[in-house]
Coordinates of C-alpha atoms in Angstrom, one line a residue:
M1 CA 138.1 58.2 33.7
T2 CA 139.4 61.7 33.3
S3 CA 142.0 63.2 31.1
G4 CA 143.8 64.8 34.1
K5 CA 143.5 68.3 32.6
A6 CA 142.1 70.8 35.2
T7 CA 139.4 73.1 34.0
V8 CA 138.5 76.6 35.4
D9 CA 135.7 75.1 37.4
D10 CA 137.9 72.3 38.7
I11 CA 140.2 74.9 40.1
V12 CA 137.4 76.7 41.9
V13 CA 136.0 73.6 43.5
K14 CA 139.1 71.5 44.2
N15 CA 142.0 74.0 44.8
G16 CA 140.4 77.3 45.7
H17 CA 143.5 79.3 44.9
I18 CA 145.5 80.8 42.0
Q19 CA 149.1 79.7 41.3
K20 CA 151.3 82.7 41.0
S21 CA 154.5 82.8 38.9
D22 CA 157.6 84.9 39.2
P23 CA 158.0 86.9 36.0
R24 CA 161.6 87.6 36.6
S25 CA 162.4 83.9 36.6
L26 CA 161.5 83.7 32.9
T27 CA 162.5 87.0 31.5
K28 CA 166.0 87.9 32.6
G29 CA 168.3 88.7 29.7
L30 CA 165.8 88.3 26.8
V31 CA 166.5 90.3 23.7
K32 CA 164.5 91.1 20.6
P33 CA 165.9 92.2 17.3
V34 CA 165.4 95.9 16.4
P35 CA 165.7 97.1 12.8
G36 CA 167.8 100.2 12.1
A37 CA 171.1 101.6 11.1
T38 CA 173.1 99.7 13.7
P39 CA 175.8 97.0 13.7
S40 CA 173.2 94.3 13.8
Q41 CA 171.4 95.7 10.8
R42 CA 174.6 95.4 8.8
A43 CA 175.0 91.8 10.1
A44 CA 171.4 91.0 9.0
K45 CA 172.2 92.4 5.5
L46 CA 175.4 90.4 5.3
M47 CA 173.6 87.2 6.2
G48 CA 170.8 87.9 3.7
A49 CA 173.4 88.6 1.0
R50 CA 175.0 85.2 1.7
I51 CA 171.7 83.4 1.5
R52 CA 170.9 85.1 -1.8
K53 CA 174.4 84.3 -3.2
A54 CA 174.1 80.6 -2.2
R55 CA 170.6 80.4 -3.7
Q56 CA 171.7 82.0 -7.0
Q57 CA 174.7 79.7 -7.2
L58 CA 172.3 76.7 -7.1
G59 CA 170.0 78.4 -9.6
I60 CA 166.8 78.0 -7.5
S61 CA 164.0 80.5 -7.0
L62 CA 162.7 82.2 -3.9
S63 CA 159.6 80.0 -4.1
V64 CA 161.6 76.8 -4.3
L65 CA 163.8 77.8 -1.3
A66 CA 160.8 78.9 0.7
G67 CA 158.8 75.7 0.0
K68 CA 155.9 75.3 2.4
D69 CA 157.7 76.5 5.5
F70 CA 157.5 80.2 5.0
S71 CA 156.3 82.7 2.4
R72 CA 158.3 83.9 -0.6
A73 CA 157.8 87.5 0.6
F74 CA 159.3 86.7 4.0
L75 CA 162.3 85.0 2.4
N76 CA 162.8 88.1 0.2
Q77 CA 162.9 90.2 3.3
I78 CA 165.5 87.9 4.8
E79 CA 167.7 88.3 1.8
L80 CA 167.3 92.1 1.9
G81 CA 168.3 92.1 5.6
T82 CA 165.0 93.7 6.7
A83 CA 163.8 90.5 8.5
R84 CA 165.6 87.9 10.5
P85 CA 164.8 84.1 10.4
S86 CA 164.4 82.0 13.5
V87 CA 167.0 79.5 14.2
R88 CA 164.7 76.8 12.9
N89 CA 164.1 78.7 9.6
L90 CA 167.8 79.3 9.2
Q91 CA 168.4 75.6 9.6
I92 CA 165.9 74.8 6.9
I93 CA 167.4 77.4 4.6
A94 CA 170.9 76.1 5.2
K95 CA 169.9 72.5 4.5
R96 CA 168.2 73.4 1.2
L97 CA 171.2 75.4 0.1
N98 CA 173.6 72.6 1.0
R99 CA 175.6 74.8 3.3
P100 CA 176.5 74.4 7.0
L101 CA 174.6 76.8 9.4
E102 CA 178.0 78.3 10.4
Y103 CA 178.4 79.6 6.8
F104 CA 175.7 82.2 7.4
L105 CA 177.0 83.2 10.8
Q106 CA 180.6 83.8 10.2
D107 CA 182.5 87.1 10.7
D108 CA 182.5 89.4 13.7
E109 CA 179.3 91.3 12.8
L110 CA 177.4 88.1 12.1
S111 CA 178.2 86.8 15.6
A112 CA 175.8 89.5 16.8
T113 CA 173.1 88.0 14.5
A114 CA 173.8 84.5 15.9
I115 CA 173.2 86.0 19.4
E116 CA 170.0 87.6 18.3
L117 CA 168.7 84.4 16.7
A118 CA 169.2 82.5 19.8
L119 CA 167.6 85.2 21.9
T120 CA 164.6 85.2 19.5
E121 CA 164.3 81.5 20.1
A122 CA 164.3 82.1 23.9
E123 CA 161.6 84.7 23.5
T124 CA 159.5 82.3 21.4
S125 CA 159.9 79.6 24.1
L126 CA 158.7 82.1 26.7
R127 CA 155.7 83.1 24.6
R128 CA 154.7 79.5 24.2
G129 CA 155.0 78.9 28.0
D130 CA 158.2 76.9 28.0
G131 CA 160.1 78.8 30.7
P132 CA 162.8 76.1 31.3
Q133 CA 163.8 76.1 27.6
A134 CA 164.0 80.0 27.7
R135 CA 166.2 79.9 30.7
R136 CA 168.5 77.3 29.2
L137 CA 168.9 79.4 26.0
I138 CA 169.6 82.6 28.0
A139 CA 172.1 80.8 30.3
N140 CA 174.1 79.6 27.2
L141 CA 174.1 83.1 25.8
L142 CA 175.3 84.7 29.0
E143 CA 178.4 82.6 28.8
R144 CA 179.6 84.7 25.9
Q145 CA 182.2 87.4 26.7
N146 CA 182.2 91.0 25.7
L147 CA 178.7 91.5 24.5
P148 CA 178.4 94.7 22.5
E149 CA 176.7 97.6 24.2
E150 CA 174.0 97.6 21.5
I151 CA 173.2 94.0 22.4
R152 CA 172.9 94.8 26.1
V153 CA 170.5 97.7 25.3
R154 CA 168.4 95.2 23.3
I155 CA 168.6 92.8 26.3
D156 CA 167.1 95.6 28.4
L157 CA 164.5 96.2 25.7
I158 CA 163.2 92.7 25.6
Q159 CA 163.6 92.1 29.3
A160 CA 161.3 95.1 29.8
E161 CA 158.8 93.8 27.3
A162 CA 158.8 90.4 28.8
L163 CA 158.2 91.8 32.3
M164 CA 155.2 93.7 30.9
R165 CA 153.9 90.4 29.4
Q166 CA 154.0 88.9 32.9
G167 CA 152.2 91.8 34.6
A168 CA 155.2 93.7 35.9
A169 CA 155.0 96.9 33.8
D170 CA 156.1 99.1 36.7
D171 CA 159.3 97.0 37.1
S172 CA 160.1 97.5 33.5
M173 CA 160.4 101.3 33.6
A174 CA 163.8 101.5 35.4
I175 CA 165.2 99.1 32.8
L176 CA 163.8 101.2 29.9
Q177 CA 165.2 104.4 31.4
R178 CA 168.7 103.0 31.5
A179 CA 168.5 101.8 27.9
I180 CA 167.0 105.1 26.8
A181 CA 169.9 107.1 28.4
I182 CA 172.5 105.0 26.5
S183 CA 170.6 105.1 23.2
E184 CA 170.1 108.9 23.4
A185 CA 173.8 109.4 24.1
R186 CA 174.6 107.2 21.0
R187 CA 171.8 108.7 18.9
W188 CA 170.5 105.2 18.0
N189 CA 167.2 106.5 16.6
P190 CA 165.7 103.2 15.6
L191 CA 166.4 101.8 19.1
L192 CA 165.0 104.9 20.6
V193 CA 161.7 104.6 18.7
E194 CA 161.4 101.0 20.1
L195 CA 162.3 102.1 23.6
Y196 CA 160.0 105.1 23.7
D197 CA 157.2 102.9 22.4
R198 CA 157.8 100.3 25.1
M199 CA 157.8 103.0 27.8
G200 CA 154.5 104.2 26.4
S201 CA 153.2 100.6 26.6
A202 CA 154.3 100.3 30.2
H203 CA 152.3 103.4 31.1
Y204 CA 149.4 102.2 29.0
L205 CA 149.3 98.9 30.9
L206 CA 149.2 100.8 34.1
R207 CA 146.3 102.9 32.7
R208 CA 148.3 106.1 32.7
L209 CA 146.8 107.2 29.4
A210 CA 148.2 110.7 29.3
E211 CA 151.8 109.5 29.9
A212 CA 151.3 106.6 27.5
A213 CA 150.2 109.1 24.8
R214 CA 153.2 111.3 25.4
W215 CA 155.7 108.5 25.0
F216 CA 153.9 107.2 21.9
D217 CA 154.0 110.7 20.4
K218 CA 157.7 110.9 21.2
A219 CA 158.3 107.6 19.5
F220 CA 156.5 108.8 16.4
T221 CA 158.3 112.1 16.3
T222 CA 161.6 110.4 16.6
Y223 CA 160.7 108.0 13.8
E224 CA 159.7 111.0 11.6
S225 CA 162.7 113.2 12.4
G226 CA 165.4 110.6 12.9
S227 CA 165.5 109.2 9.4
V228 CA 164.1 105.9 10.5
S229 CA 162.8 103.7 7.7
D230 CA 160.8 100.7 8.9
P231 CA 157.1 100.5 8.1
L232 CA 156.5 97.8 10.7
L233 CA 157.9 99.9 13.5
K234 CA 155.9 102.9 12.4
A235 CA 152.7 100.8 12.1
R236 CA 153.3 99.5 15.7
V237 CA 153.6 103.0 17.1
L238 CA 150.5 104.1 15.2
G239 CA 148.7 101.0 16.5
H240 CA 149.6 101.8 20.1
R241 CA 148.4 105.4 19.7
A242 CA 145.1 103.9 18.4
N243 CA 144.9 101.8 21.6
V244 CA 145.0 105.0 23.7
H245 CA 142.0 106.4 21.6
Y246 CA 140.1 103.1 22.3
V247 CA 140.7 102.9 26.0
G248 CA 139.9 106.6 26.3
G249 CA 136.5 105.9 24.9
H250 CA 136.9 107.2 21.4
P251 CA 136.2 104.1 19.2
R252 CA 135.7 106.0 15.9
E253 CA 139.1 107.8 16.3
A254 CA 140.6 104.4 17.2
I255 CA 139.2 102.8 14.1
S256 CA 140.7 105.5 11.9
A257 CA 144.1 105.2 13.7
Y258 CA 144.1 101.3 13.4
Q259 CA 143.3 101.6 9.7
A260 CA 146.1 104.0 9.2
A261 CA 148.5 101.6 11.0
I262 CA 147.4 98.7 8.7
Q263 CA 147.8 100.9 5.6
T264 CA 151.4 101.8 6.8
A265 CA 152.3 98.1 7.1
E266 CA 150.6 97.1 3.8
G267 CA 152.6 94.7 1.8
V268 CA 155.0 93.9 4.6
V269 CA 154.8 90.5 6.2
D270 CA 154.3 90.8 10.0
M271 CA 151.7 88.5 11.5
Q272 CA 152.3 89.7 15.0
G273 CA 151.7 93.4 14.2
L274 CA 148.8 92.6 11.9
A275 CA 147.1 90.4 14.5
G276 CA 147.4 93.3 17.0
M277 CA 145.8 95.8 14.6
Y278 CA 143.0 93.4 13.8
E279 CA 142.4 93.0 17.5
G280 CA 142.2 96.8 18.0
L281 CA 139.8 97.2 15.1
A282 CA 137.6 94.4 16.5
M283 CA 137.2 96.1 19.9
S284 CA 136.7 99.5 18.3
F285 CA 134.0 98.3 15.9
Q286 CA 132.3 96.6 19.0
K287 CA 132.2 99.9 20.9
A288 CA 131.1 101.7 17.8
G289 CA 128.0 99.5 17.7
Q290 CA 129.1 97.2 14.7
P291 CA 129.4 93.7 16.3
D292 CA 129.5 91.8 13.1
R293 CA 132.5 93.6 11.8
A294 CA 134.0 93.3 15.3
L295 CA 133.7 89.5 15.2
T296 CA 135.2 89.3 11.7
Y297 CA 138.4 91.1 12.7
A298 CA 138.6 89.3 16.1
Q299 CA 138.4 85.9 14.3
R300 CA 141.2 87.0 11.9
S301 CA 143.3 88.2 14.8
L302 CA 142.8 84.9 16.8
R303 CA 143.8 82.8 13.8
L304 CA 147.1 84.8 13.4
Y305 CA 147.9 84.6 17.2
E306 CA 147.2 80.9 17.2
T307 CA 149.5 80.4 14.2
L308 CA 152.2 82.3 16.1
Q309 CA 151.5 80.2 19.2
D310 CA 151.2 83.3 21.3
I311 CA 149.3 82.0 24.3
R312 CA 148.6 85.2 26.1
M313 CA 147.3 87.1 23.0
S314 CA 145.2 84.1 22.0
A315 CA 143.6 84.2 25.4
Q316 CA 143.1 88.0 25.0
L317 CA 141.3 87.5 21.7
R318 CA 139.1 84.8 23.3
N319 CA 138.2 87.4 26.0
N320 CA 137.4 90.1 23.4
M321 CA 135.3 87.7 21.2
A322 CA 133.5 86.4 24.3
C323 CA 132.6 90.0 25.3
I324 CA 131.2 90.7 21.9
L325 CA 129.1 87.5 22.0
L326 CA 127.9 88.2 25.5
E327 CA 126.6 91.6 24.4
Q328 CA 124.8 89.9 21.5
G329 CA 123.1 87.5 23.9
D330 CA 125.0 84.3 23.1
A331 CA 126.1 83.4 26.6
G332 CA 126.9 79.8 25.8
A333 CA 129.4 80.6 23.1
A334 CA 130.9 83.4 25.2
E335 CA 131.2 81.1 28.2
A336 CA 133.2 78.5 26.2
L337 CA 135.6 81.2 25.0
F338 CA 136.1 82.7 28.5
V339 CA 136.9 79.3 29.9
E340 CA 139.2 78.3 27.1
G341 CA 141.2 81.5 27.5
A342 CA 141.4 81.1 31.3
E343 CA 142.8 77.6 30.9
Q344 CA 145.3 78.8 28.4
L345 CA 146.6 81.5 30.8
R346 CA 146.9 79.0 33.6
G347 CA 149.1 76.8 31.4
V348 CA 151.7 79.6 31.1
G349 CA 151.3 81.0 34.7
D350 CA 149.9 84.4 33.4
T351 CA 147.8 85.9 36.2
E352 CA 147.4 89.4 34.7
L353 CA 144.6 88.8 32.3
L354 CA 143.1 85.9 34.2
P355 CA 140.7 87.8 36.4
H356 CA 139.1 89.4 33.3
L357 CA 138.4 86.0 31.8
L358 CA 137.1 84.5 35.1
A359 CA 134.8 87.5 35.6
G360 CA 133.5 87.1 32.1
A361 CA 132.9 83.4 32.6
A362 CA 131.0 84.2 35.8
E363 CA 128.9 86.8 34.0
A364 CA 128.2 84.3 31.2
A365 CA 127.0 81.7 33.8
L366 CA 124.9 84.4 35.4
E367 CA 123.2 85.1 32.0
R368 CA 122.4 81.4 31.8
G369 CA 120.8 81.5 35.3
D370 CA 123.5 79.4 36.9
L371 CA 124.1 81.4 40.1
D372 CA 126.2 78.8 41.8
K373 CA 128.7 78.5 39.0
A374 CA 128.8 82.3 38.6
T375 CA 129.5 82.7 42.3
S376 CA 132.3 80.1 42.4
R377 CA 134.0 81.7 39.3
L378 CA 133.7 85.1 40.7
T379 CA 135.4 83.9 44.0
I380 CA 138.4 82.7 42.1
A381 CA 138.4 85.9 40.0
V382 CA 138.7 88.0 43.1
R383 CA 141.7 85.9 44.2
A384 CA 143.2 86.1 40.8
A385 CA 142.9 89.9 40.9
S386 CA 145.1 90.0 44.0
S387 CA 147.9 88.8 41.8
S388 CA 147.2 91.3 39.0
K389 CA 148.3 94.9 38.8
D390 CA 145.6 95.8 36.3
P391 CA 143.1 98.1 38.1
V392 CA 140.5 97.6 35.3
A393 CA 140.2 94.0 36.3
L394 CA 138.5 95.2 39.5
V395 CA 136.0 97.2 37.5
S396 CA 134.8 94.0 35.8
I397 CA 134.7 92.0 39.0
E398 CA 132.8 94.6 41.0
R399 CA 130.3 95.1 38.2
V400 CA 129.6 91.4 37.9
E401 CA 129.5 91.2 41.8
G402 CA 126.8 93.8 41.6
R403 CA 124.8 92.0 39.0
L404 CA 125.1 88.7 41.0
A405 CA 124.1 90.3 44.2
H406 CA 121.0 91.8 42.5
A407 CA 120.1 88.4 41.0
A408 CA 120.3 86.9 44.5
G409 CA 118.0 89.6 45.9
R410 CA 120.7 91.5 47.8
I411 CA 119.9 95.0 46.4
G412 CA 122.0 96.9 49.0
D413 CA 125.1 94.8 48.2
A414 CA 124.5 95.3 44.5
R415 CA 124.6 99.1 44.9
V416 CA 127.8 98.9 47.0
H417 CA 129.6 96.8 44.3
L418 CA 128.5 99.0 41.5
E419 CA 129.5 102.2 43.3
K420 CA 132.9 100.7 43.7
A421 CA 133.1 99.8 40.1
L422 CA 132.2 103.4 39.1
K423 CA 134.9 104.8 41.4
I424 CA 137.6 102.5 39.9
A425 CA 136.5 103.4 36.4
D426 CA 136.8 107.1 37.2
E427 CA 140.3 106.6 38.8
T428 CA 141.5 104.7 35.7
K429 CA 139.9 107.2 33.3
S430 CA 138.2 104.3 31.5
A431 CA 135.2 105.9 29.8
V432 CA 134.2 102.6 28.1
D433 CA 134.1 100.8 31.4
R434 CA 132.3 103.6 33.2
T435 CA 129.6 103.7 30.5
R436 CA 129.0 100.0 30.9
V437 CA 128.9 100.1 34.7
A438 CA 126.5 103.0 34.7
Y439 CA 124.2 101.3 32.3
D440 CA 124.1 98.0 34.3
Y441 CA 123.5 100.1 37.5
A442 CA 120.5 101.8 35.8
R443 CA 119.0 98.5 34.8
I444 CA 119.3 97.1 38.3
L445 CA 117.8 100.3 39.8
E446 CA 114.9 100.2 37.3
A447 CA 114.2 96.5 38.1
S448 CA 114.2 97.4 41.8
G449 CA 111.6 100.1 41.3
D450 CA 113.9 103.1 41.8
H451 CA 112.9 104.8 38.6
Q452 CA 114.2 108.2 39.4
E453 CA 117.7 107.0 40.3
A454 CA 117.6 104.7 37.3
A455 CA 116.9 107.6 35.0
R456 CA 119.8 109.5 36.5
R457 CA 122.2 106.6 35.9
Y458 CA 120.9 106.1 32.3
R459 CA 121.6 109.8 31.7
E460 CA 125.0 109.4 33.3
A461 CA 125.8 106.5 30.9
F462 CA 124.5 108.4 27.9
D463 CA 126.5 111.5 28.8
T464 CA 129.7 109.5 29.4
R465 CA 129.3 107.8 26.0
K466 CA 128.5 111.1 24.2
A467 CA 131.5 112.9 25.8
A468 CA 133.7 110.0 24.7
G469 CA 132.8 110.6 21.1
H470 CA 130.0 108.2 20.5
R471 CA 127.6 110.0 18.1

């Protein structure tokens, strides 16, 4: 008797195909709150002031009001207007203060906060894989008349971010450009920092590292010159700049940048941002040759993402941890993480990261000597890649294809796949991936008796690593 839950290997054997989702069906109209000197910031401060007044009238402390549902520090930020509660948290606060929910959402400016709270709930539903609930929330919001222009810009902002989550980074750019034009005309600097940062993220996801760096720099410059005061926003931009260092093959510079981002956000409660910085540190320590520290930060990050119920990022962390374990020779533990992450992504219809996890699961099976399972997983990884716009996924697939061909005694095929992997790594300017492909290529050539060509590839891997800043 089975549980009815399909595993990665069940998919390969029984179905032989990947289910593809339409990102636009889940993301239209989503919005995310943005801190700054805008009408919604005033609304957040007004709501926070009402919460504090009601609490003080009852004579209860922040700790008593927070209870076990959220931290005292987070509640303090809500009262100061620098953080916004979810609808669920606001309901808890209202009940404990013996006030109706509407009390905290009265007045014209607070109506904007009510909109943002509902939209935040929609975003949370999307992150957890509940697309129907997200669509219902959005449909209710779109029935409102005369939405403020700032709210519409924020709708564009989160719509673009949601498209990026679903692997449609290129589609997000036109939306961001429209929002940027409006915000530049209105001189909404806090929004501009967010928008520039998102544009950088879109280019980053498409592996256009120079353009990504330019937009992240623009976001940081606007933050510094535009009198923006939000440590979490600054930390996010610094963290994204660190990502560019990492992907560019400079792990030591990335480590310094991630640590600066964490220091900037020190003392501010933001699990999402902190989880992302821990993730970046983990992968940077891995590439810097410090796997134990890498695993420590990866585990911290995974715990935070699971607390947030962020399915995609939990899967990403499983992929990162599995890669570390695979390099350490623990193929069994790595395989379990790859498979868990792949099944998580299938549950929310996310095909962008899926080929990475499937290729990793195939490589883990190969390390264990199970060529049949490695072959079946790689077949589904290739099909998954056809639904992904991430070119780096193909690097992993071609590299593992090469290793698998070599294990099966097909030396010519192995060379073809590895040459393809090197070419894609060059096109995406991924020094980290190029180093790994060149090293695997050298090992295969050496095992095949071509010592001269193997030596050249080892030198190629060494030079790429050295040029990327690995000392």
